[in-house]
Short mmCIF file of C-alpha atoms and ligand atoms in Angstrom, two decimals:
data_model
loop_
_atom_site.label_atom_id
_atom_site.label_comp_id
_atom_site.label_asym_id
_atom_site.label_seq_id
_atom_site.Cartn_x
_atom_site.Cartn_y
_atom_site.Cartn_z
CA UNK A 754 -0.12 0.00 -0.03
CA UNK A 755 1.04 3.62 -0.46
CA UNK A 756 2.00 5.56 2.58
CA UNK A 757 3.55 9.03 3.36
CA UNK A 758 6.61 8.24 5.51
CA UNK A 759 8.93 10.31 7.53
CA UNK A 760 11.97 8.23 6.73
CA UNK A 761 14.69 9.82 8.88
CA UNK A 762 15.42 12.60 11.35
CA UNK A 763 16.10 16.13 9.96
CA UNK A 764 14.14 18.57 7.95
CA UNK A 765 12.34 17.02 4.94
CA UNK A 766 12.87 13.34 4.55
CA UNK A 767 9.19 12.63 3.82
CA UNK A 768 8.28 10.46 0.87
CA UNK A 769 5.61 8.42 -0.68
CA UNK A 770 6.46 4.70 -0.24
CA UNK A 771 5.13 1.41 -0.97
CA UNK A 772 4.90 -0.55 2.24
CA UNK A 773 3.36 -3.77 3.60
CA UNK A 774 -0.40 -3.63 4.91
CA UNK A 775 -0.03 -3.72 8.69
CA UNK A 776 -0.45 -6.87 10.65
CA UNK A 777 -2.72 -6.44 13.46
CA UNK A 778 -2.18 -7.81 17.06
CA UNK A 779 -5.03 -9.50 18.93
CA UNK A 780 -6.14 -6.17 20.54
CA UNK A 781 -6.21 -4.29 17.33
CA UNK A 782 -8.47 -3.64 14.37
CA UNK A 783 -7.31 -2.82 10.89
CA UNK A 784 -8.93 0.11 9.57
CA UNK A 785 -9.35 1.22 6.00
CA UNK A 786 -8.75 5.01 6.03
CA UNK A 787 -11.34 7.08 4.20
CA UNK A 788 -10.34 10.62 5.07
CA UNK A 789 -7.20 11.86 6.90
CA UNK A 790 -6.43 15.42 7.74
CA UNK A 791 -3.22 17.21 7.58
CA UNK A 792 -2.50 18.67 11.04
CA UNK A 793 0.01 21.22 12.12
CA UNK A 794 1.93 18.37 13.80
CA UNK A 795 2.57 16.58 10.59
CA UNK A 796 4.06 19.77 9.20
CA UNK A 797 6.13 20.29 12.37
CA UNK A 798 7.41 16.70 11.92
CA UNK A 799 8.23 17.37 8.21
CA UNK A 800 10.29 20.34 9.43
CA UNK A 801 11.93 18.28 12.39
CA UNK A 802 10.16 20.64 14.95
CA UNK A 803 8.06 18.03 16.73
CA UNK A 804 8.46 14.77 18.74
CA UNK A 805 8.69 11.72 16.40
CA UNK A 806 10.63 8.39 15.98
CA UNK A 807 11.50 7.62 12.33
CA UNK A 808 10.73 5.75 10.16
CA UNK A 809 7.11 6.39 10.56
CA UNK A 810 3.99 6.83 8.59
CA UNK A 811 2.67 10.25 9.22
CA UNK A 812 -0.96 11.29 10.10
CA UNK A 813 -3.32 10.82 12.98
CA UNK A 814 -6.58 12.73 12.16
CA UNK A 815 -8.82 10.22 10.32
CA UNK A 816 -11.98 8.44 9.84
CA UNK A 817 -12.42 4.88 8.35
CA UNK A 818 -14.00 1.55 8.33
CA UNK A 819 -12.93 -1.60 10.12
CA UNK A 820 -11.95 -4.38 7.73
CA UNK A 821 -10.30 -6.91 10.11
CA UNK A 822 -10.34 -7.38 13.80
CA UNK A 823 -8.06 -9.05 16.32
CA UNK A 824 -9.14 -12.03 18.38
CA UNK A 825 -9.31 -9.97 21.64
CA UNK A 826 -11.48 -7.21 20.28
CA UNK A 827 -15.00 -7.04 21.30
CA UNK A 828 -17.68 -4.41 20.90
CA UNK A 829 -16.55 -3.52 17.32
CA UNK A 830 -17.28 -5.37 14.04
CA UNK A 831 -16.05 -5.46 10.51
CA UNK A 832 -17.85 -2.61 8.73
CA UNK A 833 -17.95 -0.26 11.80
CA UNK A 834 -17.02 3.44 11.02
CA UNK A 835 -14.39 4.49 13.55
CA UNK A 836 -12.13 7.25 14.50
CA UNK A 837 -9.69 7.78 17.48
CA UNK A 838 -7.21 10.01 19.20
CA UNK A 839 -3.44 9.69 18.23
CA UNK A 840 -2.16 8.76 21.62
CA UNK A 841 -2.04 5.07 22.72
CA UNK A 842 -1.56 5.38 26.36
CA UNK A 843 0.29 2.90 28.56
CA UNK A 844 -2.74 2.44 30.79
CA UNK A 845 -0.52 1.90 33.85
CA UNK A 846 1.22 5.25 34.78
CA UNK A 847 -0.06 7.80 37.25
CA UNK A 848 -1.49 10.05 34.42
CA UNK A 849 -3.48 7.09 32.90
CA UNK A 850 -4.74 6.00 36.32
CA UNK A 851 -6.04 9.48 37.06
CA UNK A 852 -7.92 10.14 33.77
CA UNK A 853 -5.13 12.12 32.31
CA UNK A 854 -4.14 9.56 29.69
CA UNK A 855 -3.64 12.40 27.24
CA UNK A 856 -0.34 13.12 29.30
CA UNK A 857 0.75 9.56 29.58
CA UNK A 858 4.21 9.19 31.05
CA UNK A 859 4.71 5.45 30.25
CA UNK A 860 7.59 4.01 28.30
CA UNK A 861 5.15 1.95 26.31
CA UNK A 862 3.09 4.95 25.03
CA UNK A 863 2.77 5.19 21.32
CA UNK A 864 1.53 7.87 19.12
CA UNK A 865 -0.15 7.26 15.78
CA UNK A 866 1.80 9.05 13.07
CA UNK A 867 4.70 9.94 15.30
CA UNK A 868 6.06 7.38 17.79
CA UNK A 869 6.26 3.67 17.58
CA UNK A 870 2.83 3.54 15.65
CA UNK A 871 2.40 4.02 11.89
CA UNK A 872 -0.14 6.66 11.21
CA UNK A 873 -3.07 7.31 8.93
CA UNK A 874 -1.52 8.74 5.69
CA UNK A 875 -1.91 5.28 4.18
CA UNK A 876 -4.66 3.08 2.96
CA UNK A 877 -4.74 0.91 6.13
CA UNK A 878 -3.79 1.61 9.73
CA UNK A 879 -3.70 -0.81 12.73
CA UNK A 880 -5.41 0.74 15.75
CA UNK A 881 -5.79 -0.77 19.27
CA UNK A 882 -9.45 -1.25 20.36
CA UNK A 883 -8.64 0.78 23.51
CA UNK A 884 -8.68 4.23 21.77
CA UNK A 885 -11.41 3.46 19.22
CA UNK A 886 -14.73 5.44 19.01
CA UNK A 887 -17.60 4.48 16.79
CA UNK A 888 -18.80 7.23 14.57
CA UNK A 889 -22.41 8.05 15.13
CA UNK A 890 -24.73 7.16 12.12
CA UNK A 891 -25.69 10.86 11.65
CA UNK A 892 -22.17 11.96 11.31
CA UNK A 893 -20.43 11.57 7.87
CA UNK A 894 -16.94 9.99 7.54
CA UNK A 895 -15.64 13.18 6.17
CA UNK A 896 -16.73 15.28 9.15
CA UNK A 897 -15.67 12.70 11.57
CA UNK A 898 -12.20 12.82 10.20
CA UNK A 899 -11.81 16.19 11.91
CA UNK A 900 -13.14 14.88 15.21
CA UNK A 901 -9.61 14.94 16.78
CA UNK A 902 -9.34 18.58 16.30
CA UNK A 903 -12.73 19.29 17.82
CA UNK A 904 -11.91 16.94 20.69
CA UNK A 905 -8.83 19.05 21.50
CA UNK A 906 -11.10 22.19 21.60
CA UNK A 907 -13.71 20.47 23.68
CA UNK A 908 -10.98 19.53 26.14
CA UNK A 909 -9.75 23.13 26.38
CA UNK A 910 -12.99 24.89 26.35
CA UNK A 911 -15.34 22.56 28.42
CA UNK A 912 -13.12 20.39 30.49
CA UNK A 913 -10.15 22.60 31.27
CA UNK A 914 -11.47 26.17 31.09
CA UNK A 915 -15.19 26.44 31.34
CA UNK A 916 -16.99 29.25 29.75
CA UNK A 917 -20.15 30.35 31.71
CA UNK A 918 -23.36 31.80 30.29
CA UNK A 919 -22.87 35.52 29.77
CA UNK A 920 -19.24 35.62 29.63
CA UNK A 921 -17.05 37.78 27.32
CA UNK A 922 -14.81 35.50 25.65
CA UNK A 923 -11.73 36.43 23.72
CA UNK A 924 -10.04 33.94 21.22
CA UNK A 925 -6.63 34.70 20.00
CA UNK A 926 -5.84 33.21 16.61
CA UNK A 927 -8.25 32.18 13.79
CA UNK A 928 -6.75 28.85 12.90
CA UNK A 929 -8.89 25.73 13.04
CA UNK A 930 -8.52 25.50 16.82
CA UNK A 931 -9.48 29.19 17.36
CA UNK A 932 -12.51 28.91 14.94
CA UNK A 933 -13.73 25.80 16.77
CA UNK A 934 -13.24 27.45 20.08
CA UNK A 935 -15.47 30.33 18.83
CA UNK A 936 -18.18 27.75 18.28
CA UNK A 937 -17.57 26.15 21.73
CA UNK A 938 -17.90 29.59 23.45
CA UNK A 939 -21.08 30.07 21.51
CA UNK A 940 -22.66 26.87 22.70
CA UNK A 941 -21.53 27.61 26.17
CA UNK A 942 -23.60 30.75 26.15
CA UNK A 943 -20.99 33.44 25.83
CA UNK A 944 -22.51 36.84 25.72
CA UNK A 945 -19.83 38.33 23.30
CA UNK A 946 -17.04 36.55 21.44
CA UNK A 947 -14.07 38.43 20.23
CA UNK A 948 -11.61 37.00 17.82
CA UNK A 949 -8.11 38.25 16.95
CA UNK A 950 -5.83 37.57 14.02
CA UNK A 951 -3.55 39.28 11.43
CA UNK A 952 -4.53 40.97 8.07
CA UNK A 953 -3.64 37.76 6.22
CA UNK A 954 -6.52 36.02 8.08
CA UNK A 955 -9.28 37.84 6.20
CA UNK A 956 -10.95 34.70 4.92
CA UNK A 957 -10.71 33.12 8.23
CA UNK A 958 -12.50 36.07 9.72
CA UNK A 959 -15.54 35.41 7.61
CA UNK A 960 -15.57 31.84 8.79
CA UNK A 961 -15.47 33.18 12.38
CA UNK A 962 -18.32 35.39 11.84
CA UNK A 963 -20.33 32.39 10.48
CA UNK A 964 -19.36 30.48 13.68
CA UNK A 965 -20.53 33.22 16.01
CA UNK A 966 -17.72 35.58 16.47
CA UNK A 967 -19.23 39.05 17.40
CA UNK A 968 -16.17 41.25 17.19
CA UNK A 969 -13.13 40.59 14.86
CA UNK A 970 -9.82 42.45 15.69
CA UNK A 971 -7.04 42.66 13.13
CA UNK A 972 -3.98 43.05 15.44
CA UNK A 973 -2.00 44.75 12.72
CA UNK A 974 -4.56 47.57 12.70
CA UNK A 975 -5.78 47.77 16.19
CA UNK A 976 -4.32 47.14 19.71
CA UNK A 977 -6.49 44.12 20.75
CA UNK A 978 -5.96 44.74 24.53
CA UNK A 979 -7.40 48.33 24.23
CA UNK A 980 -10.30 47.09 22.03
CA UNK A 981 -11.16 44.34 24.65
CA UNK A 982 -10.83 46.80 27.58
CA UNK A 983 -13.11 49.37 25.71
CA UNK A 984 -15.75 46.65 25.03
CA UNK A 985 -15.87 45.62 28.69
CA UNK A 986 -15.90 49.05 30.44
CA UNK A 987 -12.11 48.65 31.31
CA UNK A 988 -12.66 45.34 33.05
CA UNK A 989 -11.13 42.91 30.44
CA UNK A 990 -12.60 39.62 29.03
CA UNK A 991 -13.91 36.91 31.50
CA UNK A 992 -12.16 34.14 29.55
CA UNK A 993 -9.28 34.32 27.10
CA UNK A 994 -8.23 31.45 24.92
CA UNK A 995 -4.74 31.71 23.26
CA UNK A 996 -4.91 29.49 20.19
CA UNK A 997 -2.36 30.99 17.84
CA UNK A 998 0.96 29.81 19.30
CA UNK A 999 2.41 33.37 19.13
CA UNK A 1000 4.34 34.96 21.97
CA UNK A 1001 2.70 38.39 21.38
CA UNK A 1002 -0.80 36.82 21.60
CA UNK A 1003 0.18 35.00 24.73
CA UNK A 1004 1.27 38.33 26.29
CA UNK A 1005 -1.92 40.00 25.20
CA UNK A 1006 -4.07 37.15 26.69
CA UNK A 1007 -2.75 37.99 30.20
CA UNK A 1008 -3.21 41.77 29.46
CA UNK A 1009 -6.72 41.55 28.31
CA UNK A 1010 -8.13 39.05 30.83
CA UNK A 1011 -10.11 40.62 33.60
CA UNK A 1012 -9.18 40.41 37.22
CA UNK A 1013 -9.95 36.83 38.55
CA UNK A 1014 -10.64 35.86 35.03
CA UNK A 1015 -9.61 32.63 33.15
CA UNK A 1016 -6.82 32.06 30.55
CA UNK A 1017 -6.71 28.78 28.44
CA UNK A 1018 -3.51 28.17 26.69
CA UNK A 1019 -3.81 25.86 23.51
CA UNK A 1020 -1.05 27.02 21.45
CA UNK A 1021 2.65 26.14 21.65
CA UNK A 1022 5.23 28.84 20.84
CA UNK A 1023 8.34 26.49 21.15
CA UNK A 1024 10.13 29.26 23.03
CA UNK A 1025 9.91 31.04 26.44
CA UNK A 1026 7.52 34.06 26.57
CA UNK A 1027 8.42 37.14 28.47
CA UNK A 1028 5.36 37.60 30.86
CA UNK A 1029 5.43 38.81 34.50
CA UNK A 1030 3.81 36.02 36.36
CA UNK A 1031 2.85 38.49 39.23
CA UNK A 1032 -0.11 39.25 37.06
CA UNK A 1033 -1.33 35.80 37.72
CA UNK A 1034 -0.87 36.17 41.58
CA UNK A 1035 -2.20 39.72 41.77
CA UNK A 1036 -5.15 39.15 39.29
CA UNK A 1037 -5.96 35.57 40.98
CA UNK A 1038 -6.16 34.31 37.40
CA UNK A 1039 -7.02 30.75 36.64
CA UNK A 1040 -4.51 29.69 34.03
CA UNK A 1041 -4.93 26.26 32.34
CA UNK A 1042 -3.00 24.62 29.66
CA UNK A 1043 -4.76 22.00 27.53
CA UNK A 1044 -3.06 19.18 25.69
CA UNK A 1045 -4.80 16.62 23.54
CA UNK A 1046 -7.90 14.85 24.66
CA UNK A 1047 -9.21 12.21 27.14
CA UNK A 1048 -12.08 9.73 26.61
CA UNK A 1049 -14.81 12.21 27.77
CA UNK A 1050 -13.56 14.83 25.23
CA UNK A 1051 -14.45 12.38 22.59
CA UNK A 1052 -17.80 11.32 23.87
CA UNK A 1053 -18.80 14.98 24.02
CA UNK A 1054 -17.24 15.73 20.58
CA UNK A 1055 -19.22 13.11 18.68
CA UNK A 1056 -22.35 14.21 20.41
CA UNK A 1057 -21.64 17.87 19.40
CA UNK A 1058 -20.80 16.91 15.86
CA UNK A 1059 -23.61 14.49 15.23
CA UNK A 1060 -26.22 16.81 16.57
CA UNK A 1061 -24.84 19.58 14.55
CA UNK A 1062 -24.10 21.79 17.43
CA UNK A 1063 -20.58 22.07 16.20
CA UNK A 1064 -20.03 22.38 12.47
CA UNK A 1065 -16.78 21.49 10.79
CA UNK A 1066 -17.57 21.49 7.09
CA UNK A 1067 -16.59 25.15 6.61
CA UNK A 1068 -13.11 24.23 7.87
CA UNK A 1069 -12.50 21.72 5.12
CA UNK A 1070 -10.75 23.69 2.48
CA UNK A 1071 -9.49 21.04 0.12
CA UNK A 1072 -9.57 17.24 -0.54
CA UNK A 1073 -6.82 15.63 -2.31
CA UNK A 1074 -5.66 12.15 -3.19
CA UNK A 1075 -2.98 10.85 -0.79
CA UNK A 1076 -0.35 11.14 -3.52
CA UNK A 1077 -0.82 14.88 -3.64
CA UNK A 1078 0.26 15.33 -0.04
CA UNK A 1079 3.00 17.92 -1.04
CA UNK A 1080 0.24 20.20 -2.32
CA UNK A 1081 -1.64 19.66 0.71
CA UNK A 1082 1.10 20.54 2.99
CA UNK A 1083 1.90 23.70 0.90
CA UNK A 1084 -1.80 24.87 1.18
CA UNK A 1085 -1.67 24.57 4.88
CA UNK A 1086 1.78 26.18 5.27
CA UNK A 1087 0.98 29.17 3.05
CA UNK A 1088 -2.37 29.53 5.10
CA UNK A 1089 -4.47 28.97 2.09
CA UNK A 1090 -6.36 26.26 3.69
CA UNK A 1091 -7.80 25.72 7.11
CA UNK A 1092 -7.92 21.83 6.86
CA UNK A 1093 -6.86 19.69 4.00
CA UNK A 1094 -8.09 16.15 3.85
CA UNK A 1095 -6.12 13.45 2.05
CA UNK A 1096 -7.98 10.51 0.53
CA UNK A 1097 -5.89 7.21 0.30
CA UNK A 1098 -6.70 4.77 -2.53
ZN1 ZN B 2130 -3.76 16.71 15.05
ZN1 ZN B 2131 0.40 6.04 30.82
#
């Protein structure tokens, strides 16, 4: 089968290869991948900027159909439509035992498309039953392939930092995560949703409006901290989500949140940010990081998607055959696409 592999360490070293169809273990199923999304992580691995262990088939956002199941697998049958998170936790460590398997510390942890587990940029992928979720009937395979991204936002916006009815919520960064956070804030009953981005994000701003953003701030034209303060009688936003991964936005988050407000950090900057942490003490801020997903995030996500409360179709900018992965990576890197789906054949 054809697969997109990171063959070695270093920048680049990604190629289309012909490899064997995976052999499943007793606790695994073989999934025929129908749609698989290109994630920022895949691009970071391409550039050697994220954790991975080569050689490995890339890709972890997907939907597919079970075509074979191991002898120990119950509750799933051939023909079931499924999706899953990327992390295959050890199930034994402190994090796993305290419902934080997203931050598993175990040596045996594997990550689809990155570490000790070939990913979904291929016609078939082997997935352990432990992490599988059935796709509800009302949800299409195409939309379900974006579920992982939604689950990350559900984790951040409902499980880590909770938005309360009537809150003023600021979302920094109009990438897929930011745009989904806008929808999450809307569902939670925010009174006003403010989204920030740069001039190049123009098209993303219109998606944000469609998803329920009330105020859009182009940070190249206006000072976002001032605008938020003006909109809130000098108080600041009740909740700020940083979803851009920019140090400047991170600083703004702490400057625009109200006293005793909440800050959710979803984006990684890859470097230290110059912030005076006294502001957390003096402001009695609730600051939460959010990373990946746990089981409950997926349950909630699949309910929200199948009921239409969260919509992902406007995020899907392009669908390409797997062989055209380079075009897909380029569209994402040049910010010409929010989400590109690859279709293996
Ligand atoms: Zn991802
Ligand atoms: Zn663990």
